[in-house]
GROMACS .gro file of C-alpha atoms in nm:
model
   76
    1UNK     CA    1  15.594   6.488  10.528
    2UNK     CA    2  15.273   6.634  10.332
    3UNK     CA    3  14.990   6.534  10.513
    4UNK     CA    4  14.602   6.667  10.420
    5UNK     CA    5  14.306   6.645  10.634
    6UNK     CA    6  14.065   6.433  10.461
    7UNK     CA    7  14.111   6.018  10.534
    8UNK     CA    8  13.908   5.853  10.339
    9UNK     CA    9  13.658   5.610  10.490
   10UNK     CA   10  13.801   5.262  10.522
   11UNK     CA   11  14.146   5.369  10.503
   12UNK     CA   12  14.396   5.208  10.772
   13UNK     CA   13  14.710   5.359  10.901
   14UNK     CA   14  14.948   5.259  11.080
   15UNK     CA   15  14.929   5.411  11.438
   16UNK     CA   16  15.346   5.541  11.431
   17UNK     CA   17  15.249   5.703  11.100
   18UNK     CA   18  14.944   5.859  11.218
   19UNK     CA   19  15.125   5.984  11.543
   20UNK     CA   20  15.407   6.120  11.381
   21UNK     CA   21  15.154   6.350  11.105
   22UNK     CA   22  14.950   6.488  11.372
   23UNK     CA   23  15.283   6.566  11.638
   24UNK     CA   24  15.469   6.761  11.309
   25UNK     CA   25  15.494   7.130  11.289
   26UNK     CA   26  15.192   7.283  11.110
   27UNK     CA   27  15.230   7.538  10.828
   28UNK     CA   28  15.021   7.721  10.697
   29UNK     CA   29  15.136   7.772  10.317
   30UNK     CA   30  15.397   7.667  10.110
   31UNK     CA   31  15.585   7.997  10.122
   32UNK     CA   32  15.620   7.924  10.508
   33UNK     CA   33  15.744   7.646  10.455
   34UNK     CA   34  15.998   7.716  10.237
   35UNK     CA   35  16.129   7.999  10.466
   36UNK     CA   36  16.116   7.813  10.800
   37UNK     CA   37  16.332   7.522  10.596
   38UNK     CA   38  16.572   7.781  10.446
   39UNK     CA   39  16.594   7.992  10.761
   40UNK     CA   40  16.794   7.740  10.985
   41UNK     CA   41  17.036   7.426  10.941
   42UNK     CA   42  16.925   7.136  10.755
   43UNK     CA   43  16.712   6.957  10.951
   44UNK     CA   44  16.500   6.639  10.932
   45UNK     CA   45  16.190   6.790  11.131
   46UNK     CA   46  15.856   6.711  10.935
   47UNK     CA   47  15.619   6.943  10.837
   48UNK     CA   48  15.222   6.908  10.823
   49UNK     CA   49  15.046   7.141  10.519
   50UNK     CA   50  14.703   7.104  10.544
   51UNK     CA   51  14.393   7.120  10.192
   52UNK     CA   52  14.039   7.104  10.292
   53UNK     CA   53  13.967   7.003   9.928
   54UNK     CA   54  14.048   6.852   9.590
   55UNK     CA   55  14.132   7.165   9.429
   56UNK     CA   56  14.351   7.266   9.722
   57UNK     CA   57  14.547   6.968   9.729
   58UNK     CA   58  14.660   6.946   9.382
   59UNK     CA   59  14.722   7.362   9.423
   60UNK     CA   60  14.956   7.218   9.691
   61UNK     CA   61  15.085   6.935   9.513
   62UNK     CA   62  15.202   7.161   9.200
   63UNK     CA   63  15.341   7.392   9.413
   64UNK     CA   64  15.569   7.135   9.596
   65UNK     CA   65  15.613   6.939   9.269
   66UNK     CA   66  15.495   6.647   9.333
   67UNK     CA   67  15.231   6.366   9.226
   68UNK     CA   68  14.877   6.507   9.204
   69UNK     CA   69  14.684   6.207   9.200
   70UNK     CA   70  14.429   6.175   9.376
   71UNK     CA   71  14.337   5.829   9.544
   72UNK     CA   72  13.938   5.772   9.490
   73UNK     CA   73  13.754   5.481   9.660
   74UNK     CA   74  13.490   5.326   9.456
   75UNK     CA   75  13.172   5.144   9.668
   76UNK     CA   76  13.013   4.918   9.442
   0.00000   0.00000   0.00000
């Protein structure tokens, strides 16, 4: 699970969902999470990386390989 830490405003999730990103294990870079997944047995524990900004998430997101976009709420 790849979770960031900006919500945008308006944005409903479901409680479960929401429960499960904020009880995962925390990492703090995508090198640690690569070794803490290739240091024991397979495992389907879920992970939280965390981007304070635009530019850090898509750094994240290439590093991981996968979709950069971005979702952008428009208030017209």
């Amino acid at each position: 699970m790849f979770s960031g830490t900006h919500v945008a405003t308006g944005d409903k999730y479901d409680v479960e969902f929401v429960r499960r990103v904020y009880s995962s294990q925390i990492v703090q870079s995508v090198k640690e999470l690569v070794a803490t997944i290739e240091k024991g047995p397979p495992t389907t524990a879920e992970f939280r990386l965390t981007y304070r900004t635009r530019e850090g998430f898509t750094l994240l997101a290439k590093k991981l390989e996968i979709m950069e976009d971005l979702r952008v709420n428009h208030i017209h």
